[in-house]
Tab-separated table of C-alpha atoms in Angstrom:
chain	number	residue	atom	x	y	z
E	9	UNK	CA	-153.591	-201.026	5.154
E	10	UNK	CA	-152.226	-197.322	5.056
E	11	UNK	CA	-149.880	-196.501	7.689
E	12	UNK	CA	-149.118	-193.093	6.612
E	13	UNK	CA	-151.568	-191.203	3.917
E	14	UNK	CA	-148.566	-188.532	3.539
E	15	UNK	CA	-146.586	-191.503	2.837
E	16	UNK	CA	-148.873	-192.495	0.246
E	17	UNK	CA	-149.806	-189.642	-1.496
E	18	UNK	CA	-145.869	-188.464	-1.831
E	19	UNK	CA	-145.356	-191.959	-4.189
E	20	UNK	CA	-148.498	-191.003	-6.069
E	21	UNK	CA	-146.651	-187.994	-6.836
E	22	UNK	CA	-143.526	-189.427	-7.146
E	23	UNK	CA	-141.556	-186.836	-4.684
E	24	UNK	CA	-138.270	-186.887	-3.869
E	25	UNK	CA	-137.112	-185.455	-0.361
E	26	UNK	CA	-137.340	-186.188	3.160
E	27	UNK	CA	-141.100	-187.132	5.642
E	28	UNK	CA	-139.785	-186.030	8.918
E	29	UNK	CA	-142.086	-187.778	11.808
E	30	UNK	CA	-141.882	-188.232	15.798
E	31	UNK	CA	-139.945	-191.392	15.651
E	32	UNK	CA	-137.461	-191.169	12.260
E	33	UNK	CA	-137.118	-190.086	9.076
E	34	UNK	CA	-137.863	-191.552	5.252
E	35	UNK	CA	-135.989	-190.182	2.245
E	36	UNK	CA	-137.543	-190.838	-0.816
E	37	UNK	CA	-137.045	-190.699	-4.518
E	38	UNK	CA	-139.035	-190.393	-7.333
E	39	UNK	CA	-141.773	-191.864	-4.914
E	40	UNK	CA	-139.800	-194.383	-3.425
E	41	UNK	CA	-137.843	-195.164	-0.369
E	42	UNK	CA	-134.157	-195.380	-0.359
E	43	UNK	CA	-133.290	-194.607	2.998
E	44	UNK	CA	-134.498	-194.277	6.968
E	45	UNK	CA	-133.164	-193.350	10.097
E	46	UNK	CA	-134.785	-193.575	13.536
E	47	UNK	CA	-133.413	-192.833	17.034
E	48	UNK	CA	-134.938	-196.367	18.105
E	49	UNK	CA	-132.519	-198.167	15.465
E	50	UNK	CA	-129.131	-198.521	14.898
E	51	UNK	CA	-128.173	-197.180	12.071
E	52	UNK	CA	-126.270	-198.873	9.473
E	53	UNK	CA	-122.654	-197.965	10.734
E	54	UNK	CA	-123.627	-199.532	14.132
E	55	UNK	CA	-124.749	-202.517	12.078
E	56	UNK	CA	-121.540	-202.877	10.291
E	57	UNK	CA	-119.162	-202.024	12.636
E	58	UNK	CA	-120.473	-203.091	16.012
E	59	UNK	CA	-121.502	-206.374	14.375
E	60	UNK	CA	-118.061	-206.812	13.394
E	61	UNK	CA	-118.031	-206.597	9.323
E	62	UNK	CA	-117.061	-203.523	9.126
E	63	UNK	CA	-113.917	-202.364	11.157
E	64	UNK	CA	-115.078	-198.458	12.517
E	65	UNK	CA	-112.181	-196.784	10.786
E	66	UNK	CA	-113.270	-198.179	7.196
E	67	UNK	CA	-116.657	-196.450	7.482
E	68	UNK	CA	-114.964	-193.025	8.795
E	69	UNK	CA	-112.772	-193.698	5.892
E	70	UNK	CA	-116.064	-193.892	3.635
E	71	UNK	CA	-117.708	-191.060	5.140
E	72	UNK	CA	-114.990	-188.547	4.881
E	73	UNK	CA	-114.112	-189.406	1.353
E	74	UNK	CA	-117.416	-189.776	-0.097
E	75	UNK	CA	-120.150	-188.299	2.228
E	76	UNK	CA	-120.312	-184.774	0.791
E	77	UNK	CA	-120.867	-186.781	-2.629
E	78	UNK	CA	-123.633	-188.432	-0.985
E	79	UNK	CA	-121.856	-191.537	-2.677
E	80	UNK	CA	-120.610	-193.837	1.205
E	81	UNK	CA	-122.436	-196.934	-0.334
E	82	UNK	CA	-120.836	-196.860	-3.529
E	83	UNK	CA	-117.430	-196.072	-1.940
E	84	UNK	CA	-117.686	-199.023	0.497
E	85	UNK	CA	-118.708	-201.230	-2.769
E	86	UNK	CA	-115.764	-199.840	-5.079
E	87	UNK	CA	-113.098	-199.964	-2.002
E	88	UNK	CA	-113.776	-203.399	-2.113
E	89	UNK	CA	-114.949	-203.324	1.765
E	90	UNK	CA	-118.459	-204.223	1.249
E	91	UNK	CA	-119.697	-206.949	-1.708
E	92	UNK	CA	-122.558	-205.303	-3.548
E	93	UNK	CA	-125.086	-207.998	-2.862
E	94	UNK	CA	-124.035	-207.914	1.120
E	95	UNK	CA	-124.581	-203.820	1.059
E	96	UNK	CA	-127.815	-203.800	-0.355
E	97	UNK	CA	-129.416	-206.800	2.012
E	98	UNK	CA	-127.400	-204.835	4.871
E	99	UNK	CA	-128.854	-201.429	3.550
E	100	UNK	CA	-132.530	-203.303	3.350
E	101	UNK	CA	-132.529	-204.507	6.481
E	102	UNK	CA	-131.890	-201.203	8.136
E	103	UNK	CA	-134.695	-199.161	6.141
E	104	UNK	CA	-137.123	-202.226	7.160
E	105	UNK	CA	-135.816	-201.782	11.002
E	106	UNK	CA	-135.724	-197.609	10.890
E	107	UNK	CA	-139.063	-197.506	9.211
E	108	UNK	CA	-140.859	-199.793	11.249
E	109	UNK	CA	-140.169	-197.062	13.984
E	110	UNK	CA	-140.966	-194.127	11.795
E	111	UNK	CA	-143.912	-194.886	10.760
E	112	UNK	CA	-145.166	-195.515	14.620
E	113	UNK	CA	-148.032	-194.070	15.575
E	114	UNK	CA	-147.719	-190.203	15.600
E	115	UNK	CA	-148.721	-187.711	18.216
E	116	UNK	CA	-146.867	-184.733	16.321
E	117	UNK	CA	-146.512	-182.910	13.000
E	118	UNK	CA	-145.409	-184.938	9.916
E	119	UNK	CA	-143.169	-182.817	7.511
E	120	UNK	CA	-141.819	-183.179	4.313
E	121	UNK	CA	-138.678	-181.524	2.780
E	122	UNK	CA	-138.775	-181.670	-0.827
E	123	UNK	CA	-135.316	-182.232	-2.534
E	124	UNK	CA	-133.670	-183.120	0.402
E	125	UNK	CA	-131.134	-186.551	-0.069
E	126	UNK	CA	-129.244	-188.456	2.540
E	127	UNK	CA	-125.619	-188.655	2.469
E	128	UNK	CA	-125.479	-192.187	2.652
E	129	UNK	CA	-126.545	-192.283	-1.200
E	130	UNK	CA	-128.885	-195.181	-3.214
E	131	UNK	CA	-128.364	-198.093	-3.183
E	132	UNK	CA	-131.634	-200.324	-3.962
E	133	UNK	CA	-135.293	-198.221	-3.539
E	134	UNK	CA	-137.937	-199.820	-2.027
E	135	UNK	CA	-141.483	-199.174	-2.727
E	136	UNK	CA	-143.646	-197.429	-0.133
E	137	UNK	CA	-146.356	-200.382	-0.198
E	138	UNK	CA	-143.640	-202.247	0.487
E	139	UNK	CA	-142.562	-200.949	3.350
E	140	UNK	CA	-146.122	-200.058	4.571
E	141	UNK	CA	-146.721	-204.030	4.494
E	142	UNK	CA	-143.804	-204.953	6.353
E	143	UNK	CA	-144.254	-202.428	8.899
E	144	UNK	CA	-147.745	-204.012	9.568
E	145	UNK	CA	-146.798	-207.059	9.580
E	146	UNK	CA	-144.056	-206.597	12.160
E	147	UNK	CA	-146.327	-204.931	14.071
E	148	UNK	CA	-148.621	-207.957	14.267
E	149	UNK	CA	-145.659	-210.176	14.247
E	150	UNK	CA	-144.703	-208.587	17.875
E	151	UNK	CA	-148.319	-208.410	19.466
E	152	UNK	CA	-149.175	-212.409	18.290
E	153	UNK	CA	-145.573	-213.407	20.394
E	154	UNK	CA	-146.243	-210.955	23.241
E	155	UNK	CA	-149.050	-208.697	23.509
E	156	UNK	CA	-147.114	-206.365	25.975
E	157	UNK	CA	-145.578	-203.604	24.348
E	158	UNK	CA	-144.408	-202.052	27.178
E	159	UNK	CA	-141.585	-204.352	27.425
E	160	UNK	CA	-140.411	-202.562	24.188
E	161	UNK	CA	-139.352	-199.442	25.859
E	162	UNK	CA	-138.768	-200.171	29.275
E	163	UNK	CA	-135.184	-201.356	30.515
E	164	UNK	CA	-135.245	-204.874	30.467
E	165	UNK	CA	-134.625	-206.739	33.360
E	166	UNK	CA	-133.904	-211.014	33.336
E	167	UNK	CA	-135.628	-213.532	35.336
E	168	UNK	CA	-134.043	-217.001	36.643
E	169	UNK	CA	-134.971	-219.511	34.294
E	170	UNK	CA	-137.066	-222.532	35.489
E	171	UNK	CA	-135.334	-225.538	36.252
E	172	UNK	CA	-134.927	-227.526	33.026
E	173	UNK	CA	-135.735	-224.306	31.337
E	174	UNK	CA	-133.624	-223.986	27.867
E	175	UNK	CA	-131.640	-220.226	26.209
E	176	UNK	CA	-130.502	-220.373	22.957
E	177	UNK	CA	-127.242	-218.899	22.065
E	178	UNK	CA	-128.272	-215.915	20.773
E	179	UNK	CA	-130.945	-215.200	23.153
E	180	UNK	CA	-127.901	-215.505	25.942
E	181	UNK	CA	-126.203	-212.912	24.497
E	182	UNK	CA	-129.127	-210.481	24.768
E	183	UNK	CA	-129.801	-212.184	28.499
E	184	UNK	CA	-125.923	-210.852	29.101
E	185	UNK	CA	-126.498	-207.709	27.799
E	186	UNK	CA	-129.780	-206.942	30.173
E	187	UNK	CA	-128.457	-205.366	33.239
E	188	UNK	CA	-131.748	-204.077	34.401
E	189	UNK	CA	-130.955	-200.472	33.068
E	190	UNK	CA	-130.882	-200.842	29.336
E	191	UNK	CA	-133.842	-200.730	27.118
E	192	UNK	CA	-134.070	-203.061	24.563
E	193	UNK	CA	-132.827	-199.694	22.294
E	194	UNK	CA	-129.708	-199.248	24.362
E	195	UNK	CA	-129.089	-203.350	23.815
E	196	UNK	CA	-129.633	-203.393	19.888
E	197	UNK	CA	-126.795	-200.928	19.970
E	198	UNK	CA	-124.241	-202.575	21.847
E	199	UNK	CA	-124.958	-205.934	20.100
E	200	UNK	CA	-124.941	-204.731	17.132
E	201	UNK	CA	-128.408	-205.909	16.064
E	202	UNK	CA	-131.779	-204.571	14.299
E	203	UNK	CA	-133.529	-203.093	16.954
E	204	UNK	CA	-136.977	-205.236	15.568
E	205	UNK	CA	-135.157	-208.461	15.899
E	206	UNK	CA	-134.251	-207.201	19.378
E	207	UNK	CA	-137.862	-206.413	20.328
E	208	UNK	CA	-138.781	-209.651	19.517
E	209	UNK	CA	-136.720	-211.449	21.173
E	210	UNK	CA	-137.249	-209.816	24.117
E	211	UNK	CA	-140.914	-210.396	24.089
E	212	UNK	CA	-140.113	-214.099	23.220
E	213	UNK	CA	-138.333	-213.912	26.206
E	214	UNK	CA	-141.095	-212.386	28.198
E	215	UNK	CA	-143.319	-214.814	27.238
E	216	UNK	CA	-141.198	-217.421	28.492
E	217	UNK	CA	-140.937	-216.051	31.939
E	218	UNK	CA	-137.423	-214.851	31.523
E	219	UNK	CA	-137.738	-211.250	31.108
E	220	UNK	CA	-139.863	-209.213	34.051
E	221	UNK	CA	-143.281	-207.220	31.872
E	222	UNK	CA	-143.712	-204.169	33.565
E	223	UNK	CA	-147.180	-203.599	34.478
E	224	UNK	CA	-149.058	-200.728	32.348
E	225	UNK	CA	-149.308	-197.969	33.522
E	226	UNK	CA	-152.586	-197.250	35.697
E	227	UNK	CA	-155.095	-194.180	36.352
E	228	UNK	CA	-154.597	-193.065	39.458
E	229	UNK	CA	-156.796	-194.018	42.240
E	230	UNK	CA	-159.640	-191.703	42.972
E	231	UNK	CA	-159.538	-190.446	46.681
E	232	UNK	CA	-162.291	-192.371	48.962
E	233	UNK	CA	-165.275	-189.966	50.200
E	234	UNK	CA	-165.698	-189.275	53.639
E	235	UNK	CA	-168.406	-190.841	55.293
E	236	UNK	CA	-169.677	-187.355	56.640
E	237	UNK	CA	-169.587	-185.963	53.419
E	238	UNK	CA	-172.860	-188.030	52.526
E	239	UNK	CA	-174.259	-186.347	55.932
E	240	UNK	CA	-173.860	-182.826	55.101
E	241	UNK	CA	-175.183	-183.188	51.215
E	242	UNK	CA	-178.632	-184.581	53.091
E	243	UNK	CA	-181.257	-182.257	53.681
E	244	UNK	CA	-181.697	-181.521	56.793
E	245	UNK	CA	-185.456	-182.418	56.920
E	246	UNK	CA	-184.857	-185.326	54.975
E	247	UNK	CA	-182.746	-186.931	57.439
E	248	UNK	CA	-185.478	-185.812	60.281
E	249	UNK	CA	-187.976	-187.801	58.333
E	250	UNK	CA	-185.606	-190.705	58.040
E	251	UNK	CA	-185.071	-191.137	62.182
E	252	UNK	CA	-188.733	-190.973	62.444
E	253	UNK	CA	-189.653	-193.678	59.941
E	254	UNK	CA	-186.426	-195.719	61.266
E	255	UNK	CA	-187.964	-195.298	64.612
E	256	UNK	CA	-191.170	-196.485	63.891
E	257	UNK	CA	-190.430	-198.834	62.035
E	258	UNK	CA	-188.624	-200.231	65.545
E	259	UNK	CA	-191.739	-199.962	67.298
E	260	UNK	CA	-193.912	-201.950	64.882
């Protein structure tokens, strides 16, 4: 299944640069993707550092020193803060998460910026099928647990659970972190956690009766007719004719 023909027809011709849609960005090279960033996802610092791997000063530290370079992965790696094999399933986990956004359904212009790289720098490229597959299949992934997707965007808010009801530990945590205002966005950030994995356990949650799903939204109600309004749109003789049949009708 093609997501994004642009998508596809910039790794048939192997470009390097940046596809710029409504929800993120993909950077590719030579046809392939080696980075993404979406407003809906943490990005990898948040991963890192709110998760607790990374403390937040180390990853300034990286940026500073090696982000003009375009070289923070390979810094981390050769400061001995990250383990090679931990930043690139770290790194692939947050292209997965970004692109899953960016490749959302689009309402606006998709772009491309040839030669443009991201300062975060290679570390393992991903094919675009690759990514195309996973993207559908998270999408399905999401609809088969819950097939509600506005409880994706809206802030979520927790229900009591039923008596004898079971949470497991790490769907507490997310339980803790719903106050009713935050969306599940706004909790993958302060947990520290892939905003996919986020959405669905929130909609493993709904399903279980422990997070409200807010009701789609609804065309608005027509406006009832008058009763007269019938009345006036009648011609006049018609209605004469009417009485007089009604009438006789009676008499019969």
């Amino acid at each position: 299944m093609t997501v994004s023909p642009m998508l596809t027809r910039l790794a048939a011709e192997r470009a390097t640069g940046a596809l710029l849609r409504d929800h993120g960005t993909l950077y590719l090279d030579d046809g392939r993707v080696v980075h993404a960033e979406s407003p809906a996802a943490p990005g990898l610092d948040v991963l890192l550092t709110a998760g607790g791997r990374l403390p937040r000063e180390g990853w300034d530290e990286a940026v500073n020193r090696a982000g003009a370079r375009r070289e923070v992965g390979r810094f981390l790696v050769d400061s001995g803060r990250l383990h090679d094999g931990e930043l690139q399933i770290c790194h692939l986990g947050a292209v997965f998460d970004a692109a899953f956004f960016a490749l959302a359904p689009a309402s606006g212009p998709t772009r491309f910026r040839y030669g443009v790289a991201h300062w975060f720098g290679p570390v393992r490229p991903v094919s675009t099928e690759a990514v195309e597959r996973e993207t559908v299949r998270r999408r399905e992934l999401l609809d088969s647990v819950w097939p509600y997707g506005a409880v994706d965007t809206a802030p979520v808010v927790p229900r009591a659970p039923a008596p004898g009801q079971t949470v497991g530990l790490r769907q507490r945590a997310l339980l803790a972190a719903a106050d009713g205002t935050r969306t599940p966005a706004d909790i993958a950030r302060l947990l520290g956690r892939p905003a996919f994995h986020t959405l669905l356990d929130i909609r493993r949650l709904a399903a279980a009766g422990l997070v409200e799903t807010p009701l789609e939204s609804l065309p608005a109600a027509q406006p009832a007719v008058p009763a007269w309004v019938g009345e006036v749109a009648v011609d006049p003789d018609i209605a004469l004719l009417r009485r007089l049949r009604d009438a006789l009708e009676a008499s019969l």
